[in-house]
Amino acid sequence: MERDMAGRHIRETEQTADPDSMADLNGKKVLVIGLGKSGTAAAEALKSVGARVCVYDGKEDEKKRQWAEENGFFASFGERPASVEGFDLAVLSPGVPADLDFILQISENDTEVIGELELAYRLGRGKYIAITGTNGKTTTTALTGEIFRASKRRTEVVGNIGVAVVSKALTASEDTFLVTECSSFQLETIKEFHPFVSALLNVTPDHLNRHKTMENYIRAKARIFENQTQSDYFVYNADDEICSKEASSCRATAVPFSRRNLLDFGAFVRDGKIVIADGGSETEICGVEELLIPGSHNLENALAAAAIAWFSGIGAETIAAVLRSFPGVSHRLERCGEKNGVSFVNDSKGTNPDAAIRAVRSFHNIVLIAGGYDKGAEFGEFAGSFDGHVRELVLLGTTAPKIRKAAEDAGFHRIHMVKNMKEAVNLSWSLAEPGDTILLSPACASWDMYEKFEDRGDDFKRCVAEL
């Protein structure tokens, strides 16, 4: 085994997928279902390895149809594909539920159905670091990617963070690190996907409209370590009961992190310092107060990223330098202005109640803008977090009545209903006092009013700029 500067063992990693499998798809008929970023990237990658590609999307879209024609793809749009027979492989985009009738029919025709993440793993090379969790995935993935880049490793940051995995996998070398944010939707459709480091940050109720039960959601998240072996690492949140329970069934070396308790092995906080214990030795990384990103949840993200990097062979100085300088990611507790002593924070990425609770607990004297698409979540605990933090609540979107009732049941009555973001920002500004924070943390997805959470956050920032 190789040793790094600190004398730690760096385990040799293996990519179990055979890169020569690209030739296996030459001339094969493949159906790509869903034409978002993942689907279009998958179709183009399949074309590059000689597959005969057919594409399908549930919504008619002239630009996508033109793209398909330019690439020579047979395209089908509407309620279901024109045909589901005769395919050698089907590639499912994350936004498409795997239990749709026509997808089940494809499987019944003995056609293998996989997702874009699995396709990327099979077609490409590289060493995968896979990160999942209900909240903190994007921040932890971005932070981990920055640490790897600072260590001079060839690094691609991909996945649910906004870059299709397959778009980078085909050009990756054996020494490329693919730091991959994995959603539960992506993990549902893996089969061989085998990261050498995986991480489970936390698990709280989310996407229950898609997964139906909490058990199904947990099962999807836990698939991240399904194919790992003893030579791999699994980083998990020891303060999270579900994560700890799932760790007990993992074959990889389990590496806990905790912001609450001291650990004999893993990443933890002692005397205000981030510390990593590695088989009998301990190394201080940096002070908690040195982190630029605010909140206890971001301390957890920093602990996870530090553990991932350390057990990948990166030294303490490199990890510390990035932790001290990392400003966070767009739309996640993003400070976007100040006017007359009032601060504005864009947390549009807070798409479930637990994420929004973490944001609320990071500030005091808040005028909170919340509401959006209903994913089947309950908002009682969210409303219960307002005490001592939220002064005024401004609601919009389809969940506004549901959140209002939860707030009133919790004894909170300073509630205002609006129709759109401009009204929300203008009203919040009229309610705010010097020293307040106007916080957009919706606790909901954006799909009732926006195509994606980034559009919602950008709209918030535009409205703030217009004040």
mmCIF file with all atom_site columns, N, CA, C and O in Angstrom, residues 260-302:
data_model
loop_
_atom_site.group_PDB
_atom_site.id
_atom_site.type_symbol
_atom_site.label_atom_id
_atom_site.label_alt_id
_atom_site.label_comp_id
_atom_site.label_asym_id
_atom_site.label_entity_id
_atom_site.label_seq_id
_atom_site.pdbx_PDB_ins_code
_atom_site.Cartn_x
_atom_site.Cartn_y
_atom_site.Cartn_z
_atom_site.occupancy
_atom_site.B_iso_or_equiv
_atom_site.pdbx_formal_charge
_atom_site.auth_seq_id
_atom_site.auth_comp_id
_atom_site.auth_asym_id
_atom_site.auth_atom_id
_atom_site.pdbx_PDB_model_num
ATOM 1   N N  . ARG A 1 260 ? -21.204 16.275 18.212 1.00 0.00 ? 260 ARG A N  1
ATOM 2   C CA . ARG A 1 260 ? -21.689 16.251 19.598 1.00 0.00 ? 260 ARG A CA 1
ATOM 3   C C  . ARG A 1 260 ? -20.823 15.423 20.533 1.00 0.00 ? 260 ARG A C  1
ATOM 4   O O  . ARG A 1 260 ? -20.746 15.703 21.731 1.00 0.00 ? 260 ARG A O  1
ATOM 5   N N  . ASN A 1 261 ? -20.190 14.381 20.010 1.00 0.00 ? 261 ASN A N  1
ATOM 6   C CA . ASN A 1 261 ? -19.493 13.425 20.867 1.00 0.00 ? 261 ASN A CA 1
ATOM 7   C C  . ASN A 1 261 ? -18.052 13.205 20.413 1.00 0.00 ? 261 ASN A C  1
ATOM 8   O O  . ASN A 1 261 ? -17.734 13.303 19.222 1.00 0.00 ? 261 ASN A O  1
ATOM 9   N N  . LEU A 1 262 ? -17.184 12.885 21.365 1.00 0.00 ? 262 LEU A N  1
ATOM 10  C CA . LEU A 1 262 ? -15.816 12.515 21.050 1.00 0.00 ? 262 LEU A CA 1
ATOM 11  C C  . LEU A 1 262 ? -15.790 11.096 20.507 1.00 0.00 ? 262 LEU A C  1
ATOM 12  O O  . LEU A 1 262 ? -16.565 10.239 20.945 1.00 0.00 ? 262 LEU A O  1
ATOM 13  N N  . LEU A 1 263 ? -14.903 10.831 19.572 1.00 0.00 ? 263 LEU A N  1
ATOM 14  C CA . LEU A 1 263 ? -14.821 9.523  18.941 1.00 0.00 ? 263 LEU A CA 1
ATOM 15  C C  . LEU A 1 263 ? -13.400 8.969  19.041 1.00 0.00 ? 263 LEU A C  1
ATOM 16  O O  . LEU A 1 263 ? -12.426 9.718  19.034 1.00 0.00 ? 263 LEU A O  1
ATOM 17  N N  . ASP A 1 264 ? -13.296 7.645  19.132 1.00 0.00 ? 264 ASP A N  1
ATOM 18  C CA . ASP A 1 264 ? -11.989 6.994  19.078 1.00 0.00 ? 264 ASP A CA 1
ATOM 19  C C  . ASP A 1 264 ? -11.483 6.874  17.646 1.00 0.00 ? 264 ASP A C  1
ATOM 20  O O  . ASP A 1 264 ? -10.277 6.746  17.406 1.00 0.00 ? 264 ASP A O  1
ATOM 21  N N  . PHE A 1 265 ? -12.435 6.909  16.683 1.00 0.00 ? 265 PHE A N  1
ATOM 22  C CA . PHE A 1 265 ? -12.108 6.746  15.271 1.00 0.00 ? 265 PHE A CA 1
ATOM 23  C C  . PHE A 1 265 ? -13.107 7.569  14.468 1.00 0.00 ? 265 PHE A C  1
ATOM 24  O O  . PHE A 1 265 ? -14.303 7.470  14.681 1.00 0.00 ? 265 PHE A O  1
ATOM 25  N N  . GLY A 1 266 ? -12.598 8.420  13.573 1.00 0.00 ? 266 GLY A N  1
ATOM 26  C CA . GLY A 1 266 ? -13.488 9.244  12.763 1.00 0.00 ? 266 GLY A CA 1
ATOM 27  C C  . GLY A 1 266 ? -13.207 10.721 12.955 1.00 0.00 ? 266 GLY A C  1
ATOM 28  O O  . GLY A 1 266 ? -12.143 11.123 13.449 1.00 0.00 ? 266 GLY A O  1
ATOM 29  N N  . ALA A 1 267 ? -14.157 11.570 12.572 1.00 0.00 ? 267 ALA A N  1
ATOM 30  C CA . ALA A 1 267 ? -14.015 13.023 12.652 1.00 0.00 ? 267 ALA A CA 1
ATOM 31  C C  . ALA A 1 267 ? -14.967 13.567 13.714 1.00 0.00 ? 267 ALA A C  1
ATOM 32  O O  . ALA A 1 267 ? -16.143 13.198 13.750 1.00 0.00 ? 267 ALA A O  1
ATOM 33  N N  . PHE A 1 268 ? -14.461 14.476 14.560 1.00 0.00 ? 268 PHE A N  1
ATOM 34  C CA . PHE A 1 268 ? -15.279 14.989 15.666 1.00 0.00 ? 268 PHE A CA 1
ATOM 35  C C  . PHE A 1 268 ? -14.764 16.358 16.089 1.00 0.00 ? 268 PHE A C  1
ATOM 36  O O  . PHE A 1 268 ? -13.796 16.887 15.510 1.00 0.00 ? 268 PHE A O  1
ATOM 37  N N  . VAL A 1 269 ? -15.428 16.942 17.083 1.00 0.00 ? 269 VAL A N  1
ATOM 38  C CA . VAL A 1 269 ? -15.053 18.264 17.594 1.00 0.00 ? 269 VAL A CA 1
ATOM 39  C C  . VAL A 1 269 ? -14.600 18.138 19.038 1.00 0.00 ? 269 VAL A C  1
ATOM 40  O O  . VAL A 1 269 ? -15.296 17.527 19.859 1.00 0.00 ? 269 VAL A O  1
ATOM 41  N N  . ARG A 1 270 ? -13.449 18.702 19.345 1.00 0.00 ? 270 ARG A N  1
ATOM 42  C CA . ARG A 1 270 ? -12.950 18.729 20.716 1.00 0.00 ? 270 ARG A CA 1
ATOM 43  C C  . ARG A 1 270 ? -12.321 20.098 20.988 1.00 0.00 ? 270 ARG A C  1
ATOM 44  O O  . ARG A 1 270 ? -11.459 20.545 20.236 1.00 0.00 ? 270 ARG A O  1
ATOM 45  N N  . ASP A 1 271 ? -12.791 20.736 22.046 1.00 0.00 ? 271 ASP A N  1
ATOM 46  C CA . ASP A 1 271 ? -12.257 22.047 22.440 1.00 0.00 ? 271 ASP A CA 1
ATOM 47  C C  . ASP A 1 271 ? -12.287 23.045 21.283 1.00 0.00 ? 271 ASP A C  1
ATOM 48  O O  . ASP A 1 271 ? -11.336 23.801 21.057 1.00 0.00 ? 271 ASP A O  1
ATOM 49  N N  . GLY A 1 272 ? -13.389 23.013 20.518 1.00 0.00 ? 272 GLY A N  1
ATOM 50  C CA . GLY A 1 272 ? -13.545 23.963 19.430 1.00 0.00 ? 272 GLY A CA 1
ATOM 51  C C  . GLY A 1 272 ? -12.732 23.671 18.196 1.00 0.00 ? 272 GLY A C  1
ATOM 52  O O  . GLY A 1 272 ? -12.612 24.520 17.304 1.00 0.00 ? 272 GLY A O  1
ATOM 53  N N  . LYS A 1 273 ? -12.141 22.463 18.109 1.00 0.00 ? 273 LYS A N  1
ATOM 54  C CA . LYS A 1 273 ? -11.312 22.082 16.967 1.00 0.00 ? 273 LYS A CA 1
ATOM 55  C C  . LYS A 1 273 ? -11.906 20.859 16.261 1.00 0.00 ? 273 LYS A C  1
ATOM 56  O O  . LYS A 1 273 ? -12.441 19.950 16.912 1.00 0.00 ? 273 LYS A O  1
ATOM 57  N N  . ILE A 1 274 ? -11.806 20.841 14.937 1.00 0.00 ? 274 ILE A N  1
ATOM 58  C CA . ILE A 1 274 ? -12.128 19.635 14.169 1.00 0.00 ? 274 ILE A CA 1
ATOM 59  C C  . ILE A 1 274 ? -10.937 18.689 14.252 1.00 0.00 ? 274 ILE A C  1
ATOM 60  O O  . ILE A 1 274 ? -9.803  19.074 13.955 1.00 0.00 ? 274 ILE A O  1
ATOM 61  N N  . VAL A 1 275 ? -11.201 17.470 14.693 1.00 0.00 ? 275 VAL A N  1
ATOM 62  C CA . VAL A 1 275 ? -10.149 16.475 14.923 1.00 0.00 ? 275 VAL A CA 1
ATOM 63  C C  . VAL A 1 275 ? -10.484 15.209 14.149 1.00 0.00 ? 275 VAL A C  1
ATOM 64  O O  . VAL A 1 275 ? -11.660 14.817 14.073 1.00 0.00 ? 275 VAL A O  1
ATOM 65  N N  . ILE A 1 276 ? -9.474  14.546 13.622 1.00 0.00 ? 276 ILE A N  1
ATOM 66  C CA . ILE A 1 276 ? -9.665  13.240 12.993 1.00 0.00 ? 276 ILE A CA 1
ATOM 67  C C  . ILE A 1 276 ? -8.808  12.217 13.720 1.00 0.00 ? 276 ILE A C  1
ATOM 68  O O  . ILE A 1 276 ? -7.603  12.409 13.897 1.00 0.00 ? 276 ILE A O  1
ATOM 69  N N  . ALA A 1 277 ? -9.454  11.144 14.175 1.00 0.00 ? 277 ALA A N  1
ATOM 70  C CA . ALA A 1 277 ? -8.768  10.018 14.806 1.00 0.00 ? 277 ALA A CA 1
ATOM 71  C C  . ALA A 1 277 ? -8.665  8.891  13.784 1.00 0.00 ? 277 ALA A C  1
ATOM 72  O O  . ALA A 1 277 ? -9.666  8.501  13.190 1.00 0.00 ? 277 ALA A O  1
ATOM 73  N N  . ASP A 1 278 ? -7.449  8.408  13.602 1.00 0.00 ? 278 ASP A N  1
ATOM 74  C CA . ASP A 1 278 ? -7.204  7.430  12.545 1.00 0.00 ? 278 ASP A CA 1
ATOM 75  C C  . ASP A 1 278 ? -6.354  6.287  13.094 1.00 0.00 ? 278 ASP A C  1
ATOM 76  O O  . ASP A 1 278 ? -5.135  6.302  12.997 1.00 0.00 ? 278 ASP A O  1
ATOM 77  N N  . GLY A 1 279 ? -7.002  5.324  13.712 1.00 0.00 ? 279 GLY A N  1
ATOM 78  C CA . GLY A 1 279 ? -6.300  4.130  14.155 1.00 0.00 ? 279 GLY A CA 1
ATOM 79  C C  . GLY A 1 279 ? -5.199  4.372  15.156 1.00 0.00 ? 279 GLY A C  1
ATOM 80  O O  . GLY A 1 279 ? -4.068  3.925  14.965 1.00 0.00 ? 279 GLY A O  1
ATOM 81  N N  . GLY A 1 280 ? -5.467  5.118  16.215 1.00 0.00 ? 280 GLY A N  1
ATOM 82  C CA . GLY A 1 280 ? -4.495  5.322  17.274 1.00 0.00 ? 280 GLY A CA 1
ATOM 83  C C  . GLY A 1 280 ? -3.852  6.685  17.286 1.00 0.00 ? 280 GLY A C  1
ATOM 84  O O  . GLY A 1 280 ? -3.274  7.088  18.300 1.00 0.00 ? 280 GLY A O  1
ATOM 85  N N  . SER A 1 281 ? -3.915  7.428  16.185 1.00 0.00 ? 281 SER A N  1
ATOM 86  C CA . SER A 1 281 ? -3.357  8.786  16.158 1.00 0.00 ? 281 SER A CA 1
ATOM 87  C C  . SER A 1 281 ? -4.486  9.790  15.938 1.00 0.00 ? 281 SER A C  1
ATOM 88  O O  . SER A 1 281 ? -5.518  9.471  15.361 1.00 0.00 ? 281 SER A O  1
ATOM 89  N N  . GLU A 1 282 ? -4.271  11.016 16.432 1.00 0.00 ? 282 GLU A N  1
ATOM 90  C CA . GLU A 1 282 ? -5.247  12.079 16.260 1.00 0.00 ? 282 GLU A CA 1
ATOM 91  C C  . GLU A 1 282 ? -4.582  13.285 15.609 1.00 0.00 ? 282 GLU A C  1
ATOM 92  O O  . GLU A 1 282 ? -3.426  13.606 15.911 1.00 0.00 ? 282 GLU A O  1
ATOM 93  N N  . THR A 1 283 ? -5.327  13.963 14.732 1.00 0.00 ? 283 THR A N  1
ATOM 94  C CA . THR A 1 283 ? -4.798  15.133 14.030 1.00 0.00 ? 283 THR A CA 1
ATOM 95  C C  . THR A 1 283 ? -5.823  16.256 14.093 1.00 0.00 ? 283 THR A C  1
ATOM 96  O O  . THR A 1 283 ? -6.982  16.065 13.710 1.00 0.00 ? 283 THR A O  1
ATOM 97  N N  . GLU A 1 284 ? -5.408  17.427 14.580 1.00 0.00 ? 284 GLU A N  1
ATOM 98  C CA . GLU A 1 284 ? -6.279  18.599 14.541 1.00 0.00 ? 284 GLU A CA 1
ATOM 99  C C  . GLU A 1 284 ? -6.250  19.204 13.149 1.00 0.00 ? 284 GLU A C  1
ATOM 100 O O  . GLU A 1 284 ? -5.180  19.377 12.567 1.00 0.00 ? 284 GLU A O  1
ATOM 101 N N  . ILE A 1 285 ? -7.428  19.528 12.645 1.00 0.00 ? 285 ILE A N  1
ATOM 102 C CA . ILE A 1 285 ? -7.528  20.092 11.303 1.00 0.00 ? 285 ILE A CA 1
ATOM 103 C C  . ILE A 1 285 ? -7.591  21.616 11.361 1.00 0.00 ? 285 ILE A C  1
ATOM 104 O O  . ILE A 1 285 ? -6.721  22.304 10.844 1.00 0.00 ? 285 ILE A O  1
ATOM 105 N N  . CYS A 1 286 ? -8.613  22.156 12.014 1.00 0.00 ? 286 CYS A N  1
ATOM 106 C CA . CYS A 1 286 ? -8.739  23.609 12.154 1.00 0.00 ? 286 CYS A CA 1
ATOM 107 C C  . CYS A 1 286 ? -9.791  23.907 13.204 1.00 0.00 ? 286 CYS A C  1
ATOM 108 O O  . CYS A 1 286 ? -10.498 23.002 13.674 1.00 0.00 ? 286 CYS A O  1
ATOM 109 N N  . GLY A 1 287 ? -9.922  25.156 13.572 1.00 0.00 ? 287 GLY A N  1
ATOM 110 C CA . GLY A 1 287 ? -10.924 25.559 14.541 1.00 0.00 ? 287 GLY A CA 1
ATOM 111 C C  . GLY A 1 287 ? -12.299 25.668 13.925 1.00 0.00 ? 287 GLY A C  1
ATOM 112 O O  . GLY A 1 287 ? -12.447 26.068 12.764 1.00 0.00 ? 287 GLY A O  1
ATOM 113 N N  . VAL A 1 288 ? -13.320 25.330 14.699 1.00 0.00 ? 288 VAL A N  1
ATOM 114 C CA . VAL A 1 288 ? -14.707 25.445 14.227 1.00 0.00 ? 288 VAL A CA 1
ATOM 115 C C  . VAL A 1 288 ? -15.017 26.892 13.860 1.00 0.00 ? 288 VAL A C  1
ATOM 116 O O  . VAL A 1 288 ? -15.687 27.170 12.855 1.00 0.00 ? 288 VAL A O  1
ATOM 117 N N  . GLU A 1 289 ? -14.521 27.837 14.635 1.00 0.00 ? 289 GLU A N  1
ATOM 118 C CA . GLU A 1 289 ? -14.794 29.255 14.389 1.00 0.00 ? 289 GLU A CA 1
ATOM 119 C C  . GLU A 1 289 ? -14.126 29.761 13.113 1.00 0.00 ? 289 GLU A C  1
ATOM 120 O O  . GLU A 1 289 ? -14.448 30.855 12.638 1.00 0.00 ? 289 GLU A O  1
ATOM 121 N N  . GLU A 1 290 ? -13.218 28.983 12.564 1.00 0.00 ? 290 GLU A N  1
ATOM 122 C CA . GLU A 1 290 ? -12.544 29.396 11.330 1.00 0.00 ? 290 GLU A CA 1
ATOM 123 C C  . GLU A 1 290 ? -13.371 29.097 10.082 1.00 0.00 ? 290 GLU A C  1
ATOM 124 O O  . GLU A 1 290 ? -13.053 29.595 8.993  1.00 0.00 ? 290 GLU A O  1
ATOM 125 N N  . LEU A 1 291 ? -14.416 28.289 10.216 1.00 0.00 ? 291 LEU A N  1
ATOM 126 C CA . LEU A 1 291 ? -15.265 27.976 9.067  1.00 0.00 ? 291 LEU A CA 1
ATOM 127 C C  . LEU A 1 291 ? -16.027 29.223 8.629  1.00 0.00 ? 291 LEU A C  1
ATOM 128 O O  . LEU A 1 291 ? -16.586 29.949 9.453  1.00 0.00 ? 291 LEU A O  1
ATOM 129 N N  . LEU A 1 292 ? -16.066 29.467 7.312  1.00 0.00 ? 292 LEU A N  1
ATOM 130 C CA . LEU A 1 292 ? -16.832 30.603 6.802  1.00 0.00 ? 292 LEU A CA 1
ATOM 131 C C  . LEU A 1 292 ? -18.324 30.308 6.724  1.00 0.00 ? 292 LEU A C  1
ATOM 132 O O  . LEU A 1 292 ? -19.149 31.205 6.858  1.00 0.00 ? 292 LEU A O  1
ATOM 133 N N  . ILE A 1 293 ? -18.688 29.058 6.478  1.00 0.00 ? 293 ILE A N  1
ATOM 134 C CA . ILE A 1 293 ? -20.097 28.716 6.300  1.00 0.00 ? 293 ILE A CA 1
ATOM 135 C C  . ILE A 1 293 ? -20.766 28.575 7.671  1.00 0.00 ? 293 ILE A C  1
ATOM 136 O O  . ILE A 1 293 ? -20.258 27.894 8.549  1.00 0.00 ? 293 ILE A O  1
ATOM 137 N N  . PRO A 1 294 ? -21.914 29.261 7.870  1.00 0.00 ? 294 PRO A N  1
ATOM 138 C CA . PRO A 1 294 ? -22.529 29.323 9.193  1.00 0.00 ? 294 PRO A CA 1
ATOM 139 C C  . PRO A 1 294 ? -23.416 28.125 9.508  1.00 0.00 ? 294 PRO A C  1
ATOM 140 O O  . PRO A 1 294 ? -23.875 27.414 8.625  1.00 0.00 ? 294 PRO A O  1
ATOM 141 N N  . GLY A 1 295 ? -23.648 27.910 10.800 1.00 0.00 ? 295 GLY A N  1
ATOM 142 C CA . GLY A 1 295 ? -24.633 26.935 11.237 1.00 0.00 ? 295 GLY A CA 1
ATOM 143 C C  . GLY A 1 295 ? -24.043 25.591 11.632 1.00 0.00 ? 295 GLY A C  1
ATOM 144 O O  . GLY A 1 295 ? -23.015 25.152 11.104 1.00 0.00 ? 295 GLY A O  1
ATOM 145 N N  . SER A 1 296 ? -24.727 24.928 12.570 1.00 0.00 ? 296 SER A N  1
ATOM 146 C CA . SER A 1 296 ? -24.278 23.615 13.030 1.00 0.00 ? 296 SER A CA 1
ATOM 147 C C  . SER A 1 296 ? -24.347 22.577 11.923 1.00 0.00 ? 296 SER A C  1
ATOM 148 O O  . SER A 1 296 ? -23.541 21.640 11.876 1.00 0.00 ? 296 SER A O  1
ATOM 149 N N  . HIS A 1 297 ? -25.307 22.733 11.007 1.00 0.00 ? 297 HIS A N  1
ATOM 150 C CA . HIS A 1 297 ? -25.409 21.772 9.903  1.00 0.00 ? 297 HIS A CA 1
ATOM 151 C C  . HIS A 1 297 ? -24.193 21.870 8.989  1.00 0.00 ? 297 HIS A C  1
ATOM 152 O O  . HIS A 1 297 ? -23.734 20.858 8.444  1.00 0.00 ? 297 HIS A O  1
ATOM 153 N N  . ASN A 1 298 ? -23.660 23.067 8.820  1.00 0.00 ? 298 ASN A N  1
ATOM 154 C CA . ASN A 1 298 ? -22.461 23.203 7.994  1.00 0.00 ? 298 ASN A CA 1
ATOM 155 C C  . ASN A 1 298 ? -21.206 22.693 8.698  1.00 0.00 ? 298 ASN A C  1
ATOM 156 O O  . ASN A 1 298 ? -20.246 22.288 8.041  1.00 0.00 ? 298 ASN A O  1
ATOM 157 N N  . LEU A 1 299 ? -21.214 22.685 10.026 1.00 0.00 ? 299 LEU A N  1
ATOM 158 C CA . LEU A 1 299 ? -20.137 22.013 10.754 1.00 0.00 ? 299 LEU A CA 1
ATOM 159 C C  . LEU A 1 299 ? -20.165 20.523 10.442 1.00 0.00 ? 299 LEU A C  1
ATOM 160 O O  . LEU A 1 299 ? -19.115 19.901 10.225 1.00 0.00 ? 299 LEU A O  1
ATOM 161 N N  . GLU A 1 300 ? -21.359 19.937 10.399 1.00 0.00 ? 300 GLU A N  1
ATOM 162 C CA . GLU A 1 300 ? -21.484 18.525 10.033 1.00 0.00 ? 300 GLU A CA 1
ATOM 163 C C  . GLU A 1 300 ? -20.969 18.290 8.612  1.00 0.00 ? 300 GLU A C  1
ATOM 164 O O  . GLU A 1 300 ? -20.258 17.306 8.350  1.00 0.00 ? 300 GLU A O  1
ATOM 165 N N  . ASN A 1 301 ? -21.324 19.199 7.694  1.00 0.00 ? 301 ASN A N  1
ATOM 166 C CA . ASN A 1 301 ? -20.840 19.058 6.320  1.00 0.00 ? 301 ASN A CA 1
ATOM 167 C C  . ASN A 1 301 ? -19.321 19.128 6.258  1.00 0.00 ? 301 ASN A C  1
ATOM 168 O O  . ASN A 1 301 ? -18.676 18.378 5.513  1.00 0.00 ? 301 ASN A O  1
ATOM 169 N N  . ALA A 1 302 ? -18.731 20.025 7.052  1.00 0.00 ? 302 ALA A N  1
ATOM 170 C CA . ALA A 1 302 ? -17.271 20.157 7.088  1.00 0.00 ? 302 ALA A CA 1
ATOM 171 C C  . ALA A 1 302 ? -16.622 18.907 7.668  1.00 0.00 ? 302 ALA A C  1
ATOM 172 O O  . ALA A 1 302 ? -15.573 18.449 7.174  1.00 0.00 ? 302 ALA A O  1
#
